[in-house]
Each structure stands twice: as structure tokens, then as C-alpha cells.
Amino acid sequence: MEKSGSVDSLGSKRSSSRQASVDSLSSSTSTSRSDRSAQAKTPSAMSSDSVTTSAELSPELKEPAFVLDLPLGVVSRVEKIGGASSRGDVSYGLVCKDMRNLRFAHKQEDTLKKSVFEVLMKFAFPVSNGLPIFAFEYGQVFPENGWKVYDALAEYKRQGIPNESWRVTKANDHYELCDTYPSSLAVPVNIPDEDIRRVAAFRAKGRIPATVTRCSQPMVGVNGKRSKEDEKYLQAIMDANAQSHKLFIFDARPSVTAAANKMKGGGYESEDAYQNAELVFLDIHNIHVMRESLRKLKDVVYPNIEEPHWLSNLESTHWLEHIKLILAGALRIADKVESGKTSVVVHCSDGWDRTAQLTSLSMLMLDGFYRTTRGFQVLLEKEWLSFGHRFQLRIGHGDKNHTDADRSPVFVQFIDCVWQMTRQFPAAFEFNEYFLVTILDHLYSCLFGTFLCNSEQQKVKEELPKKTMSLWSYINSQLEDFSNPLYVNYSNHVLFPVVSLRHLELWVGYYVRWNPRMRPQEPVHQRYKELLARRAELQRRVEELQREVTNRSASSSSERAGSPTRSITPVQTFV
């Protein structure tokens, strides 16, 4: 069932009493921790950026103070446990979106327990309470404007568009053709805008085949409805490729699901109607199956891990099976483009979940630019943000309705697939694991405006580039933290990962990091920074030695002028 996903209230009702950056909602056993503690603030003056709790332990225990810092955006629901009729402590639990659950206990005589619970409910779910999301209050300034990382026309130009086969249309300038697509679209040069509008009418949500690869399902229905404009459009995509006279249509869904969608007016392309086209189903399940799979995974890894049944419990979640199917689908697409030199069209039902996973992963395999830190940012902006992945609906930013059927870890799965590729090709990516974890942390944090909306149109309407900070502003201000010291620029190499289950592994560094029994370790990105500094030092030494060799060679040549000499080739060494 389609939801409008309107976020008119994202930045509404701004309150002058709310601080811009450093305030936090605090629940502490000590009143001397800070003048920003819960005891010193009224609920209306508290910020929604984080919840902080600390426990000051007595010196004889010889244990350090425990400090927990949790962005309120990561809270999925708040559960009150116990009450006036219960004995002992009264507690409330925070069920989080990032694989952890927390429980706070108050003594019966604690007068703060009610106010803390109410304040949590208010600021953890600002949209449900008519408050602005914290990204609209965040006042941090960065040296770079991350909203300018992606420019659609510049990216098309990098890919050689426009050319004799493709053009950039203005048919969606005001989002009238498709309100979930970007304003700039690359389409076959011989298809006029009027035909494009007819194609949009035949595709679910108006999501036409655009930027070469992606769209939504055709509205075939049980009667096998056809559209000559749509058939002509896909033929034009095939004709734009002089190296092949065949078109592969990759439907991300299981064939049974695609057939069932005919009862709802949807369906899939008939090979009889689309000449020289081959339809391939990739058997990737829908958002509801993925949500349940992640729920099972959370039960397995937090808070207790059953060591004797670890493998069987992990298998029962089917999480890695889903990761395998997504990677396998992207691999088939990349192989057809690279090895088969054929054109491809990719879609699922609406074209904003599984389709985004497949197109972005296949592009990551094919194009080395997207494996750089900035290139990956461009990839996310293009394939996920501008082409309308429903971030607000899938994550539920600021919404207390945790049972919403539209929530699903689609983007988390994509980042997991990227991590799997970095494990198989450790020198092919300019960024490190910390970069991927940071992206997922701020997927939920509501600190930046990057992942708040459902479409480019919504971002423009909410004026996010003016009113919020981009995540890329933060990341690009400290790139050394996110750099991979093993990176080698294989820009012209295509990556074909092995996608069998025995070559995939659970991303422990993300899913299991909150398990209380995990041994705290030195952050790996700190070690990466040390390696990068060492590499830079060695590279400088190599350059010094090269200059020394060159100078000696020149000096020797001048001293022995007129006599036979051997030329010395400078040593080309790279660290």
C-alpha cells in the first residue's frame, strides 16, 4: 500500500528554547555531572540530539565510570516496565534501530522516573509530537558544503552523456512526470518527451526506464495490457548500444511475486511484446521478509550469544542468504554489461528498494570512481537519494509508530553488501570500514539532513540544503579517519566478487559491536591513520632517494663528458 510519505512537519514548529548543538537529555545518578543534566532542565528546554547516562562508581570498586551516549534518532520505541503496583525498581527500555536494547531502572522513591520517561517519548519522536527533527537545529559549521558533492549534469558528463544515443530531458523539471525521480533524467535521444509521458503512464508511480538501467514494473495487469511507447522506449535503449542487439530485463522479484502483482494491476514484461528482450527473475524477497530477517538476527547477537548454537541460529535468520541473493543479482547485471556488452533494465515493483540495491552495487563493480570516497558519496546521492529510496518511511525518522509496515533495512543490506566486497577486494576501495559504519550510524541519528526525506522533490520542498547540514560535510572535513591505507587505484578494473555463502560472513564489526560481552578494542580507524602516516613517510623517503639517484646520475655524466657512459633510469617505486 502506497503512502504519501509527506514530511511537512520535519522542520516545523521551531522552538527558540531548543539549543542548537551540545544539549543532551541526561539521566544520571550524580547531580554534579553537568549543569545540562535532567535535574537542571525543564523538558521544553532539552534537546533531541542524544540521551546520555552515567554511573559514578565508588573508588573501592576500581571501575571507571560508565557513560552511554545515544542519539535519540536511533530509538525505535520506549517501553515502560513496572509501575506503581510493582515492587522494587521501576524501569523503562529503549529498543533501538541499530541492534541494541537498553534498560534504565529507577528506585521507587525516585521522583525523576516519570519526567524522564515523558521527555524521552517527546524528544525521541519529534515528528509525532509536532517538533522539528534535530537536524534543523544542528548548528555545527564545516569547511565544505556536502550538499554540493553531487551534481547530476556533471555526473552525466563524466559518463559521456549527452551523446549521439542519449540526451538529458527536462520533462521532469518540476517533478510532474514522476514525483519520486530527480529533475534531470537521461533518456534515449530518439524518444520525444511526449512519448516519455506515455511511458510514465504505463510504469508504476511513473518511474520510467532512466539513466540507462532502472525503472518500476509495467502496469500489465491480468489482461496483459501493452504500451507501444514503452516497447519502443526499451527498443531504443537496446539500439543505443551498438555492441549488442539484445536487452536483458532483470526483475528483482521472485517470479511468483511478479505474477501475483498482475492481480494488482502490475506485472512484468512479456518477451512476446518486447522483441529481442530476455526477462530474468532474481528471487530477492520484499521489505517485509527483510525486516523479519533483521529482527531474528538481532535476537541472535544481542544481548546474549549462544555459542553452542551460533551457526544454526545465524542460519535460521536467513540474513546472509538475502545478502547472497542481492550480490548475486548485481553480479549478473555487471557481467552482462561488462562481458556480454549488452544493455540492461532493472526493476522490482516500485523501483526504489531492491532496484536501488542492484543498480548501485553493479555500478560499484563496474566503475572504479564509485569505489573512491567521494565517488561513493556521488553513488548514494544518485542511486538512492535522487532516485527516491523512501528513507523516511523505511527508517521512520521521529515517528513513534514502530510497527509501521513500511520500515525495512533495505539500505543497511546494501551497505552490508559493500562491506562484503571490501573484504574480498581490500585494496580496491579508498574508504575503510569505519566510513561504512559512520554512514549507518547517521542513517538513524537525525543529525544531518542527508537521509531524512523520501525523494529529491521532498528535499527541495523542505529546503534541506539551506536548513540542515549534509553528512558529507562532516566526513569530508576529516577524510583521514575514513581512508583505507591499502588502497590502490584500480580505476579501470571491474570487480566480480564471489557470492557463494562460504565466502560471505556476518559483519561482526557492525551487528555485534553492542554486545556487552565483546572485548573493547582499539578503534581500527586509528590504526589505519597510523598506517597512512607511515606510508606517507615512506613515500617521502622514496622520493628523496629518487632525487638523489637522479642528481648522482647527472653529476656523473658531467664529470665524464665526452666518454662513453651508461644511462641510469630513475627507480620508480610506490609504497
PDB file of N, CA and C in Angstrom, residues 215-266:
ATOM      1  N   CYS A 215      13.943   1.279 -13.433  1.00  0.00           N
ATOM      2  CA  CYS A 215      12.562   1.738 -13.579  1.00  0.00           C
ATOM      3  C   CYS A 215      11.706   0.982 -12.571  1.00  0.00           C
ATOM      4  N   SER A 216      10.380   1.032 -12.752  1.00  0.00           N
ATOM      5  CA  SER A 216       9.451   0.247 -11.947  1.00  0.00           C
ATOM      6  C   SER A 216       8.768  -0.771 -12.856  1.00  0.00           C
ATOM      7  N   GLN A 217       7.920  -1.604 -12.274  1.00  0.00           N
ATOM      8  CA  GLN A 217       7.238  -2.637 -13.046  1.00  0.00           C
ATOM      9  C   GLN A 217       6.259  -2.019 -14.052  1.00  0.00           C
ATOM     10  N   PRO A 218       6.017  -2.713 -15.171  1.00  0.00           N
ATOM     11  CA  PRO A 218       4.991  -2.252 -16.109  1.00  0.00           C
ATOM     12  C   PRO A 218       3.605  -2.569 -15.571  1.00  0.00           C
ATOM     13  N   MET A 219       2.640  -1.720 -15.876  1.00  0.00           N
ATOM     14  CA  MET A 219       1.269  -1.924 -15.407  1.00  0.00           C
ATOM     15  C   MET A 219       0.507  -2.781 -16.410  1.00  0.00           C
ATOM     16  N   VAL A 220       0.877  -4.060 -16.429  1.00  0.00           N
ATOM     17  CA  VAL A 220       0.326  -5.013 -17.398  1.00  0.00           C
ATOM     18  C   VAL A 220      -1.065  -5.464 -16.988  1.00  0.00           C
ATOM     19  N   GLY A 221      -1.199  -5.859 -15.720  1.00  0.00           N
ATOM     20  CA  GLY A 221      -2.490  -6.333 -15.220  1.00  0.00           C
ATOM     21  C   GLY A 221      -2.834  -7.719 -15.724  1.00  0.00           C
ATOM     22  N   VAL A 222      -3.985  -8.215 -15.295  1.00  0.00           N
ATOM     23  CA  VAL A 222      -4.388  -9.584 -15.647  1.00  0.00           C
ATOM     24  C   VAL A 222      -4.764  -9.706 -17.121  1.00  0.00           C
ATOM     25  N   ASN A 223      -5.081  -8.592 -17.757  1.00  0.00           N
ATOM     26  CA  ASN A 223      -5.491  -8.632 -19.164  1.00  0.00           C
ATOM     27  C   ASN A 223      -4.323  -8.468 -20.131  1.00  0.00           C
ATOM     28  N   GLY A 224      -3.119  -8.375 -19.593  1.00  0.00           N
ATOM     29  CA  GLY A 224      -1.949  -8.271 -20.461  1.00  0.00           C
ATOM     30  C   GLY A 224      -1.881  -6.970 -21.240  1.00  0.00           C
ATOM     31  N   LYS A 225      -2.157  -5.890 -20.587  1.00  0.00           N
ATOM     32  CA  LYS A 225      -2.124  -4.574 -21.231  1.00  0.00           C
ATOM     33  C   LYS A 225      -0.738  -4.286 -21.804  1.00  0.00           C
ATOM     34  N   ARG A 226      -0.711  -3.616 -22.957  1.00  0.00           N
ATOM     35  CA  ARG A 226       0.547  -3.274 -23.606  1.00  0.00           C
ATOM     36  C   ARG A 226       0.635  -1.771 -23.844  1.00  0.00           C
ATOM     37  N   SER A 227       1.836  -1.305 -24.064  1.00  0.00           N
ATOM     38  CA  SER A 227       2.076   0.099 -24.388  1.00  0.00           C
ATOM     39  C   SER A 227       3.109   0.156 -25.506  1.00  0.00           C
ATOM     40  N   LYS A 228       2.688   0.624 -26.670  1.00  0.00           N
ATOM     41  CA  LYS A 228       3.626   0.676 -27.797  1.00  0.00           C
ATOM     42  C   LYS A 228       4.762   1.656 -27.518  1.00  0.00           C
ATOM     43  N   GLU A 229       4.457   2.733 -26.752  1.00  0.00           N
ATOM     44  CA  GLU A 229       5.505   3.691 -26.405  1.00  0.00           C
ATOM     45  C   GLU A 229       6.544   3.065 -25.483  1.00  0.00           C
ATOM     46  N   ASP A 230       6.082   2.245 -24.527  1.00  0.00           N
ATOM     47  CA  ASP A 230       7.006   1.582 -23.615  1.00  0.00           C
ATOM     48  C   ASP A 230       7.874   0.579 -24.362  1.00  0.00           C
ATOM     49  N   GLU A 231       7.257  -0.169 -25.283  1.00  0.00           N
ATOM     50  CA  GLU A 231       8.014  -1.148 -26.079  1.00  0.00           C
ATOM     51  C   GLU A 231       9.032  -0.444 -26.974  1.00  0.00           C
ATOM     52  N   LYS A 232       8.624   0.694 -27.544  1.00  0.00           N
ATOM     53  CA  LYS A 232       9.539   1.483 -28.376  1.00  0.00           C
ATOM     54  C   LYS A 232      10.685   2.038 -27.530  1.00  0.00           C
ATOM     55  N   TYR A 233      10.363   2.439 -26.310  1.00  0.00           N
ATOM     56  CA  TYR A 233      11.368   3.016 -25.402  1.00  0.00           C
ATOM     57  C   TYR A 233      12.447   1.976 -25.082  1.00  0.00           C
ATOM     58  N   LEU A 234      12.045   0.775 -24.703  1.00  0.00           N
ATOM     59  CA  LEU A 234      13.035  -0.254 -24.385  1.00  0.00           C
ATOM     60  C   LEU A 234      13.812  -0.681 -25.622  1.00  0.00           C
ATOM     61  N   GLN A 235      13.163  -0.648 -26.781  1.00  0.00           N
ATOM     62  CA  GLN A 235      13.885  -0.928 -28.022  1.00  0.00           C
ATOM     63  C   GLN A 235      14.955   0.135 -28.270  1.00  0.00           C
ATOM     64  N   ALA A 236      14.639   1.397 -27.955  1.00  0.00           N
ATOM     65  CA  ALA A 236      15.601   2.480 -28.127  1.00  0.00           C
ATOM     66  C   ALA A 236      16.798   2.312 -27.196  1.00  0.00           C
ATOM     67  N   ILE A 237      16.549   1.808 -25.968  1.00  0.00           N
ATOM     68  CA  ILE A 237      17.658   1.537 -25.041  1.00  0.00           C
ATOM     69  C   ILE A 237      18.594   0.495 -25.648  1.00  0.00           C
ATOM     70  N   MET A 238      17.997  -0.546 -26.235  1.00  0.00           N
ATOM     71  CA  MET A 238      18.807  -1.586 -26.858  1.00  0.00           C
ATOM     72  C   MET A 238      19.557  -1.042 -28.078  1.00  0.00           C
ATOM     73  N   ASP A 239      18.887  -0.235 -28.891  1.00  0.00           N
ATOM     74  CA  ASP A 239      19.510   0.308 -30.105  1.00  0.00           C
ATOM     75  C   ASP A 239      20.638   1.277 -29.789  1.00  0.00           C
ATOM     76  N   ALA A 240      20.604   1.886 -28.586  1.00  0.00           N
ATOM     77  CA  ALA A 240      21.666   2.823 -28.210  1.00  0.00           C
ATOM     78  C   ALA A 240      23.004   2.130 -28.001  1.00  0.00           C
ATOM     79  N   ASN A 241      22.965   0.811 -27.891  1.00  0.00           N
ATOM     80  CA  ASN A 241      24.181   0.027 -27.693  1.00  0.00           C
ATOM     81  C   ASN A 241      24.544  -0.657 -29.010  1.00  0.00           C
ATOM     82  N   ALA A 242      25.562  -0.151 -29.681  1.00  0.00           N
ATOM     83  CA  ALA A 242      25.950  -0.698 -30.988  1.00  0.00           C
ATOM     84  C   ALA A 242      26.611  -2.068 -30.883  1.00  0.00           C
ATOM     85  N   GLN A 243      27.006  -2.462 -29.661  1.00  0.00           N
ATOM     86  CA  GLN A 243      27.724  -3.720 -29.489  1.00  0.00           C
ATOM     87  C   GLN A 243      26.809  -4.916 -29.278  1.00  0.00           C
ATOM     88  N   SER A 244      25.529  -4.683 -29.104  1.00  0.00           N
ATOM     89  CA  SER A 244      24.620  -5.799 -28.828  1.00  0.00           C
ATOM     90  C   SER A 244      23.235  -5.501 -29.369  1.00  0.00           C
ATOM     91  N   HIS A 245      22.549  -6.542 -29.787  1.00  0.00           N
ATOM     92  CA  HIS A 245      21.178  -6.406 -30.278  1.00  0.00           C
ATOM     93  C   HIS A 245      20.221  -7.193 -29.397  1.00  0.00           C
ATOM     94  N   LYS A 246      20.525  -7.191 -28.105  1.00  0.00           N
ATOM     95  CA  LYS A 246      19.665  -7.879 -27.145  1.00  0.00           C
ATOM     96  C   LYS A 246      19.577  -7.047 -25.878  1.00  0.00           C
ATOM     97  N   LEU A 247      18.436  -7.123 -25.218  1.00  0.00           N
ATOM     98  CA  LEU A 247      18.215  -6.390 -23.983  1.00  0.00           C
ATOM     99  C   LEU A 247      17.848  -7.364 -22.873  1.00  0.00           C
ATOM    100  N   PHE A 248      18.540  -7.250 -21.736  1.00  0.00           N
ATOM    101  CA  PHE A 248      18.209  -8.076 -20.574  1.00  0.00           C
ATOM    102  C   PHE A 248      17.393  -7.235 -19.593  1.00  0.00           C
ATOM    103  N   ILE A 249      16.228  -7.758 -19.210  1.00  0.00           N
ATOM    104  CA  ILE A 249      15.390  -7.111 -18.211  1.00  0.00           C
ATOM    105  C   ILE A 249      15.495  -7.919 -16.923  1.00  0.00           C
ATOM    106  N   PHE A 250      16.105  -7.346 -15.908  1.00  0.00           N
ATOM    107  CA  PHE A 250      16.291  -8.029 -14.627  1.00  0.00           C
ATOM    108  C   PHE A 250      15.191  -7.584 -13.671  1.00  0.00           C
ATOM    109  N   ASP A 251      14.311  -8.511 -13.340  1.00  0.00           N
ATOM    110  CA  ASP A 251      13.255  -8.269 -12.367  1.00  0.00           C
ATOM    111  C   ASP A 251      13.734  -8.806 -11.031  1.00  0.00           C
ATOM    112  N   ALA A 252      13.879  -7.932 -10.040  1.00  0.00           N
ATOM    113  CA  ALA A 252      14.467  -8.332  -8.760  1.00  0.00           C
ATOM    114  C   ALA A 252      13.609  -9.323  -7.989  1.00  0.00           C
ATOM    115  N   ARG A 253      12.330  -9.409  -8.300  1.00  0.00           N
ATOM    116  CA  ARG A 253      11.395 -10.208  -7.511  1.00  0.00           C
ATOM    117  C   ARG A 253      11.444 -11.696  -7.859  1.00  0.00           C
ATOM    118  N   PRO A 254      10.948 -12.537  -6.961  1.00  0.00           N
ATOM    119  CA  PRO A 254      10.669 -13.922  -7.347  1.00  0.00           C
ATOM    120  C   PRO A 254       9.569 -13.917  -8.412  1.00  0.00           C
ATOM    121  N   SER A 255       9.599 -14.878  -9.334  1.00  0.00           N
ATOM    122  CA  SER A 255       8.628 -14.900 -10.429  1.00  0.00           C
ATOM    123  C   SER A 255       7.198 -15.032  -9.916  1.00  0.00           C
ATOM    124  N   VAL A 256       7.009 -15.763  -8.805  1.00  0.00           N
ATOM    125  CA  VAL A 256       5.670 -15.932  -8.239  1.00  0.00           C
ATOM    126  C   VAL A 256       5.114 -14.589  -7.767  1.00  0.00           C
ATOM    127  N   THR A 257       5.956 -13.800  -7.140  1.00  0.00           N
ATOM    128  CA  THR A 257       5.529 -12.485  -6.660  1.00  0.00           C
ATOM    129  C   THR A 257       5.196 -11.563  -7.825  1.00  0.00           C
ATOM    130  N   ALA A 258       6.043 -11.598  -8.853  1.00  0.00           N
ATOM    131  CA  ALA A 258       5.795 -10.746 -10.016  1.00  0.00           C
ATOM    132  C   ALA A 258       4.476 -11.101 -10.688  1.00  0.00           C
ATOM    133  N   ALA A 259       4.183 -12.406 -10.771  1.00  0.00           N
ATOM    134  CA  ALA A 259       2.925 -12.850 -11.371  1.00  0.00           C
ATOM    135  C   ALA A 259       1.734 -12.422 -10.517  1.00  0.00           C
ATOM    136  N   ALA A 260       1.899 -12.512  -9.192  1.00  0.00           N
ATOM    137  CA  ALA A 260       0.818 -12.120  -8.287  1.00  0.00           C
ATOM    138  C   ALA A 260       0.504 -10.633  -8.400  1.00  0.00           C
ATOM    139  N   ASN A 261       1.501  -9.836  -8.749  1.00  0.00           N
ATOM    140  CA  ASN A 261       1.278  -8.394  -8.885  1.00  0.00           C
ATOM    141  C   ASN A 261       0.366  -8.047 -10.051  1.00  0.00           C
ATOM    142  N   LYS A 262       0.167  -8.992 -10.960  1.00  0.00           N
ATOM    143  CA  LYS A 262      -0.770  -8.744 -12.062  1.00  0.00           C
ATOM    144  C   LYS A 262      -2.181  -8.519 -11.522  1.00  0.00           C
ATOM    145  N   MET A 263      -2.509  -9.180 -10.406  1.00  0.00           N
ATOM    146  CA  MET A 263      -3.833  -9.011  -9.812  1.00  0.00           C
ATOM    147  C   MET A 263      -4.036  -7.597  -9.278  1.00  0.00           C
ATOM    148  N   LYS A 264      -2.930  -6.891  -9.032  1.00  0.00           N
ATOM    149  CA  LYS A 264      -3.000  -5.514  -8.530  1.00  0.00           C
ATOM    150  C   LYS A 264      -2.780  -4.492  -9.641  1.00  0.00           C
ATOM    151  N   GLY A 265      -2.745  -4.970 -10.870  1.00  0.00           N
ATOM    152  CA  GLY A 265      -2.545  -4.073 -11.993  1.00  0.00           C
ATOM    153  C   GLY A 265      -1.123  -3.971 -12.474  1.00  0.00           C
ATOM    154  N   GLY A 266      -0.190  -4.621 -11.765  1.00  0.00           N
ATOM    155  CA  GLY A 266       1.216  -4.583 -12.134  1.00  0.00           C
ATOM    156  C   GLY A 266       1.600  -5.760 -13.006  1.00  0.00           C
TER     157      GLY A 266
END
